[in-house]
GROMACS .gro file of C-alpha atoms in nm:
model
  269
    1MET     CA    1   0.000   0.000   0.000
    2ALA     CA    2   0.101   0.366  -0.002
    3VAL     CA    3  -0.095   0.692  -0.050
    4VAL     CA    4  -0.474   0.703  -0.088
    5ALA     CA    5  -0.643   1.039  -0.158
    6LEU     CA    6  -1.014   1.112  -0.114
    7THR     CA    7  -1.184   1.412  -0.271
    8SER     CA    8  -1.530   1.532  -0.372
    9ALA     CA    9  -1.691   1.740  -0.646
   10ARG     CA   10  -1.916   1.947  -0.421
   11GLY     CA   11  -2.072   1.991  -0.079
   12ALA     CA   12  -2.012   1.748   0.204
   13PRO     CA   13  -2.065   1.391   0.082
   14GLY     CA   14  -1.870   1.243   0.374
   15VAL     CA   15  -1.506   1.265   0.263
   16THR     CA   16  -1.370   1.336   0.612
   17THR     CA   17  -1.591   1.076   0.782
   18THR     CA   18  -1.493   0.816   0.522
   19ALA     CA   19  -1.123   0.898   0.548
   20LEU     CA   20  -1.135   0.875   0.928
   21ALA     CA   21  -1.324   0.543   0.921
   22MET     CA   22  -1.070   0.402   0.676
   23ALA     CA   23  -0.779   0.517   0.892
   24MET     CA   24  -0.928   0.360   1.205
   25LEU     CA   25  -0.959   0.020   1.032
   26TRP     CA   26  -0.645   0.036   0.820
   27PRO     CA   27  -0.438  -0.286   0.850
   28ARG     CA   28  -0.101  -0.108   0.876
   29PRO     CA   29   0.018   0.203   1.058
   30VAL     CA   30  -0.131   0.503   0.880
   31VAL     CA   31  -0.113   0.882   0.881
   32LEU     CA   32  -0.432   1.074   0.802
   33ILE     CA   33  -0.369   1.413   0.638
   34GLU     CA   34  -0.639   1.681   0.658
   35ALA     CA   35  -0.555   1.865   0.337
   36ASP     CA   36  -0.889   2.042   0.287
   37VAL     CA   37  -0.800   2.409   0.229
   38ALA     CA   38  -1.150   2.525   0.326
   39GLY     CA   39  -1.010   2.573   0.676
   40SER     CA   40  -1.068   2.433   1.027
   41SER     CA   41  -0.982   2.079   1.130
   42SER     CA   42  -1.305   1.877   1.120
   43ILE     CA   43  -1.146   1.598   1.322
   44LEU     CA   44  -1.011   1.820   1.602
   45ALA     CA   45  -1.343   2.001   1.633
   46GLY     CA   46  -1.564   1.699   1.563
   47TYR     CA   47  -1.434   1.354   1.652
   48LEU     CA   48  -1.197   1.488   1.919
   49ARG     CA   49  -1.453   1.749   2.034
   50GLY     CA   50  -1.197   2.024   2.078
   51THR     CA   51  -0.995   1.835   2.341
   52VAL     CA   52  -0.668   1.869   2.145
   53PRO     CA   53  -0.525   2.219   2.084
   54PRO     CA   54  -0.471   2.321   1.720
   55ASP     CA   55  -0.098   2.375   1.769
   56ARG     CA   56   0.025   2.117   1.516
   57GLY     CA   57  -0.055   2.053   1.153
   58LEU     CA   58  -0.011   2.169   0.796
   59VAL     CA   59   0.090   2.529   0.867
   60SER     CA   60   0.375   2.413   1.088
   61LEU     CA   61   0.481   2.172   0.813
   62ALA     CA   62   0.491   2.467   0.570
   63VAL     CA   63   0.720   2.648   0.814
   64ALA     CA   64   0.938   2.337   0.845
   65HIS     CA   65   0.964   2.320   0.467
   66ARG     CA   66   1.077   2.682   0.444
   67ARG     CA   67   1.346   2.599   0.700
   68GLY     CA   68   1.455   2.290   0.508
   69VAL     CA   69   1.356   2.043   0.781
   70LEU     CA   70   1.028   1.900   0.648
   71ASP     CA   71   1.146   1.538   0.666
   72GLU     CA   72   1.283   1.568   1.018
   73LYS     CA   73   0.983   1.758   1.159
   74PHE     CA   74   0.702   1.568   0.987
   75TYR     CA   75   0.609   1.339   1.278
   76ASP     CA   76   0.634   1.630   1.522
   77GLN     CA   77   0.326   1.774   1.352
   78THR     CA   78   0.112   1.462   1.398
   79ILE     CA   79  -0.111   1.364   1.686
   80ALA     CA   80  -0.204   1.011   1.790
   81LEU     CA   81  -0.564   0.908   1.723
   82ILE     CA   82  -0.524   0.539   1.808
   83GLU     CA   83  -0.197   0.500   1.998
   84ASP     CA   84   0.082   0.521   1.739
   85ARG     CA   85  -0.101   0.309   1.481
   86VAL     CA   86  -0.320   0.593   1.352
   87ARG     CA   87  -0.180   0.945   1.348
   88LEU     CA   88  -0.331   1.271   1.224
   89VAL     CA   89  -0.185   1.580   1.062
   90PRO     CA   90  -0.452   1.841   1.145
   91GLY     CA   91  -0.564   2.080   0.875
   92LEU     CA   92  -0.569   2.456   0.855
   93VAL     CA   93  -0.712   2.664   1.135
   94ASN     CA   94  -0.876   2.900   0.885
   95ALA     CA   95  -0.905   2.941   0.508
   96GLN     CA   96  -0.675   3.246   0.508
   97GLN     CA   97  -0.382   3.009   0.563
   98ALA     CA   98  -0.447   2.826   0.235
   99ALA     CA   99  -0.207   3.036   0.026
  100SER     CA  100   0.083   2.923   0.246
  101MET     CA  101   0.023   2.567   0.125
  102ASP     CA  102   0.114   2.623  -0.241
  103LYS     CA  103   0.486   2.562  -0.190
  104LEU     CA  104   0.426   2.274   0.054
  105TRP     CA  105   0.216   2.030  -0.149
  106SER     CA  106   0.482   1.898  -0.388
  107PRO     CA  107   0.759   1.842  -0.131
  108LEU     CA  108   0.502   1.696   0.109
  109SER     CA  109   0.394   1.447  -0.160
  110ILE     CA  110   0.752   1.316  -0.168
  111VAL     CA  111   0.763   1.282   0.211
  112LEU     CA  112   0.433   1.093   0.210
  113ALA     CA  113   0.543   0.856  -0.068
  114ASN     CA  114   0.859   0.775   0.127
  115LEU     CA  115   0.664   0.678   0.439
  116GLU     CA  116   0.583   0.343   0.280
  117ARG     CA  117   0.946   0.240   0.326
  118THR     CA  118   0.893   0.269   0.701
  119GLY     CA  119   0.583   0.050   0.691
  120THR     CA  120   0.342   0.344   0.715
  121ASP     CA  121   0.064   0.428   0.470
  122VAL     CA  122  -0.115   0.759   0.412
  123ILE     CA  123  -0.479   0.861   0.370
  124VAL     CA  124  -0.537   1.216   0.241
  125ASP     CA  125  -0.860   1.406   0.296
  126ALA     CA  126  -0.820   1.642  -0.001
  127GLY     CA  127  -1.153   1.822   0.041
  128ARG     CA  128  -1.338   1.957  -0.260
  129LEU     CA  129  -1.191   1.961  -0.610
  130GLY     CA  130  -1.118   2.294  -0.774
  131MET     CA  131  -1.043   2.488  -0.455
  132ARG     CA  132  -0.783   2.762  -0.493
  133HIS     CA  133  -0.451   2.654  -0.334
  134GLY     CA  134  -0.586   2.297  -0.320
  135PRO     CA  135  -0.365   1.987  -0.279
  136MET     CA  136  -0.359   1.866  -0.641
  137PRO     CA  137   0.007   1.748  -0.615
  138LEU     CA  138  -0.106   1.503  -0.344
  139LEU     CA  139  -0.373   1.360  -0.575
  140ARG     CA  140  -0.132   1.335  -0.868
  141SER     CA  141   0.119   1.135  -0.665
  142ALA     CA  142  -0.139   0.911  -0.493
  143ASP     CA  143  -0.161   0.540  -0.566
  144ALA     CA  144  -0.541   0.561  -0.547
  145VAL     CA  145  -0.769   0.864  -0.594
  146LEU     CA  146  -1.127   0.817  -0.474
  147LEU     CA  147  -1.390   1.065  -0.587
  148VAL     CA  148  -1.651   1.045  -0.310
  149THR     CA  149  -2.011   1.123  -0.398
  150ARG     CA  150  -2.366   1.080  -0.277
  151THR     CA  151  -2.599   0.910  -0.522
  152THR     CA  152  -2.850   1.193  -0.568
  153LEU     CA  153  -2.892   1.360  -0.906
  154PRO     CA  154  -2.729   1.693  -0.798
  155ALA     CA  155  -2.430   1.504  -0.653
  156VAL     CA  156  -2.381   1.285  -0.961
  157SER     CA  157  -2.423   1.589  -1.187
  158ALA     CA  158  -2.151   1.775  -0.994
  159ALA     CA  159  -1.920   1.473  -1.014
  160ARG     CA  160  -1.979   1.450  -1.389
  161ALA     CA  161  -1.880   1.816  -1.429
  162ARG     CA  162  -1.550   1.757  -1.250
  163VAL     CA  163  -1.443   1.403  -1.322
  164ASN     CA  164  -1.312   1.450  -1.676
  165VAL     CA  165  -1.091   1.740  -1.567
  166LEU     CA  166  -0.955   1.530  -1.282
  167ARG     CA  167  -0.899   1.230  -1.509
  168ASP     CA  168  -0.713   1.439  -1.768
  169ASP     CA  169  -0.497   1.591  -1.495
  170LEU     CA  170  -0.402   1.248  -1.360
  171VAL     CA  171  -0.311   1.128  -1.709
  172GLU     CA  172  -0.106   1.435  -1.797
  173LEU     CA  173   0.060   1.517  -1.465
  174GLY     CA  174  -0.005   1.223  -1.235
  175GLN     CA  175   0.028   0.846  -1.226
  176GLY     CA  176  -0.253   0.775  -1.472
  177ASP     CA  177  -0.630   0.748  -1.467
  178ASP     CA  178  -0.620   0.387  -1.347
  179THR     CA  179  -0.564   0.533  -1.000
  180LEU     CA  180  -0.912   0.695  -1.017
  181ALA     CA  181  -1.236   0.539  -0.897
  182MET     CA  182  -1.572   0.649  -0.757
  183LEU     CA  183  -1.664   0.582  -0.395
  184LEU     CA  184  -2.037   0.607  -0.330
  185VAL     CA  185  -2.198   0.711  -0.003
  186GLY     CA  186  -2.546   0.563   0.034
  187GLU     CA  187  -2.580   0.362  -0.286
  188GLY     CA  188  -2.936   0.343  -0.416
  189GLN     CA  189  -3.045   0.684  -0.282
  190PRO     CA  190  -3.168   0.678  -0.554
  191TYR     CA  191  -2.902   0.577  -0.809
  192ARG     CA  192  -2.701   0.258  -0.803
  193ALA     CA  193  -2.338   0.185  -0.894
  194ARG     CA  194  -2.417   0.058  -1.245
  195GLU     CA  195  -2.610   0.375  -1.332
  196ILE     CA  196  -2.339   0.604  -1.193
  197HIS     CA  197  -2.066   0.416  -1.378
  198SER     CA  198  -2.264   0.454  -1.698
  199ALA     CA  199  -2.317   0.827  -1.642
  200LEU     CA  200  -1.958   0.911  -1.545
  201GLY     CA  201  -1.750   0.653  -1.728
  202VAL     CA  202  -1.539   0.593  -1.417
  203PRO     CA  203  -1.527   0.261  -1.229
  204VAL     CA  204  -1.720   0.248  -0.902
  205LEU     CA  205  -1.486   0.106  -0.640
  206ALA     CA  206  -1.735   0.037  -0.362
  207SER     CA  207  -2.005   0.197  -0.149
  208MET     CA  208  -2.006   0.325   0.208
  209ALA     CA  209  -2.320   0.245   0.404
  210TRP     CA  210  -2.554   0.531   0.492
  211ASP     CA  211  -2.523   0.505   0.871
  212GLN     CA  212  -2.613   0.832   1.039
  213ALA     CA  213  -2.547   0.719   1.396
  214ALA     CA  214  -2.195   0.592   1.329
  215SER     CA  215  -2.125   0.890   1.104
  216ASP     CA  216  -2.223   1.128   1.386
  217SER     CA  217  -1.986   0.949   1.621
  218LEU     CA  218  -1.697   1.025   1.382
  219SER     CA  219  -1.799   1.370   1.265
  220VAL     CA  220  -1.918   1.528   1.592
  221GLY     CA  221  -1.801   1.282   1.859
  222ALA     CA  222  -2.154   1.163   1.942
  223PRO     CA  223  -2.177   0.855   2.169
  224TYR     CA  224  -2.265   0.533   1.987
  225GLY     CA  225  -2.268   0.238   2.225
  226ARG     CA  226  -2.098  -0.094   2.273
  227ARG     CA  227  -2.157  -0.223   1.919
  228PHE     CA  228  -1.965   0.063   1.757
  229ALA     CA  229  -1.722  -0.168   1.573
  230ALA     CA  230  -2.014  -0.366   1.424
  231ALA     CA  231  -2.187  -0.059   1.278
  232PRO     CA  232  -2.284  -0.078   0.908
  233LEU     CA  233  -2.047   0.211   0.838
  234PHE     CA  234  -1.751   0.008   0.957
  235ARG     CA  235  -1.862  -0.312   0.787
  236SER     CA  236  -1.872  -0.128   0.455
  237THR     CA  237  -1.539   0.043   0.532
  238ARG     CA  238  -1.369  -0.296   0.551
  239VAL     CA  239  -1.502  -0.375   0.202
  240VAL     CA  240  -1.374  -0.040   0.075
  241ILE     CA  241  -1.026  -0.102   0.217
  242GLY     CA  242  -1.009  -0.440   0.044
  243ALA     CA  243  -1.115  -0.280  -0.285
  244VAL     CA  244  -0.850  -0.008  -0.246
  245HIS     CA  245  -0.584  -0.276  -0.203
  246GLU     CA  246  -0.696  -0.437  -0.529
  247LEU     CA  247  -0.703  -0.103  -0.714
  248ILE     CA  248  -0.347  -0.023  -0.609
  249GLU     CA  249  -0.226  -0.371  -0.697
  250ARG     CA  250  -0.369  -0.339  -1.048
  251HIS     CA  251  -0.210   0.004  -1.087
  252ARG     CA  252   0.131  -0.118  -0.975
  253THR     CA  253   0.107  -0.423  -1.199
  254ARG     CA  254   0.053  -0.188  -1.494
  255LEU     CA  255   0.352   0.024  -1.395
  256ALA     CA  256   0.586  -0.271  -1.340
  257PRO     CA  257   0.671  -0.343  -1.709
  258ALA     CA  258   0.745   0.025  -1.773
  259ALA     CA  259   0.973   0.041  -1.468
  260GLU     CA  260   1.156  -0.274  -1.577
  261SER     CA  261   1.199  -0.132  -1.930
  262LEU     CA  262   1.349   0.189  -1.792
  263MET     CA  263   1.586  -0.009  -1.575
  264GLU     CA  264   1.704  -0.216  -1.872
  265GLU     CA  265   1.761   0.099  -2.078
  266HIS     CA  266   1.964   0.249  -1.795
  267THR     CA  267   2.165  -0.070  -1.751
  268TYR     CA  268   2.232  -0.159  -2.112
  269GLY     CA  269   2.176   0.167  -2.297
   0.00000   0.00000   0.00000
């Protein structure tokens, strides 16, 4: 595994909740990056209910980059969500800080890609597509890019307006459009995966269950009860994680012949 980026075309289809659920169930150590430039850490204010001060995160990483110590200071700007297995890089405190991110995204993408060598994976909450100062370099370097959408007509229409631009960007500047897939939230409300695939021309990876109670526990820290781990949201998250593994494996299998060809040219050319 490596870097997985989640984004949306509009509104709030559940990108942060989905990213947090995936991180909590991820099979290896993982760092969750809140890269939404809209401002304010949803996880600090929601899941953690304001119990952790906003004194670490992306802005401090931008400062570390300017000082030439991004690699060394990266883990200093994370907080533990589940012991050391799941760590969080909190997002911006406010949207006015977004401009300071422009020079951070590309070097940060290199740091994140290198974490795999230490046995750590990365999940990026990239927020909404098309935002000024947004984290496009993180999407371009990701091993999987999941466009998260509800299944209503306005949501699918918004995704359709954005998906071709995203796909072209990944082909021209990223790792290729085989890293891209749709992730549905609440399939069948009213449209199903087959219909959305037909409308958008992008594979549907999987669907997250519409589970308001479990979602509230992640997004606003609401109490859930003893059967939290058995919630439909988490059952569907396990399916999503398995599908992400398969997507990345297919992508890397495609890249392998090209990498071998380059190595042969370097060796014998």
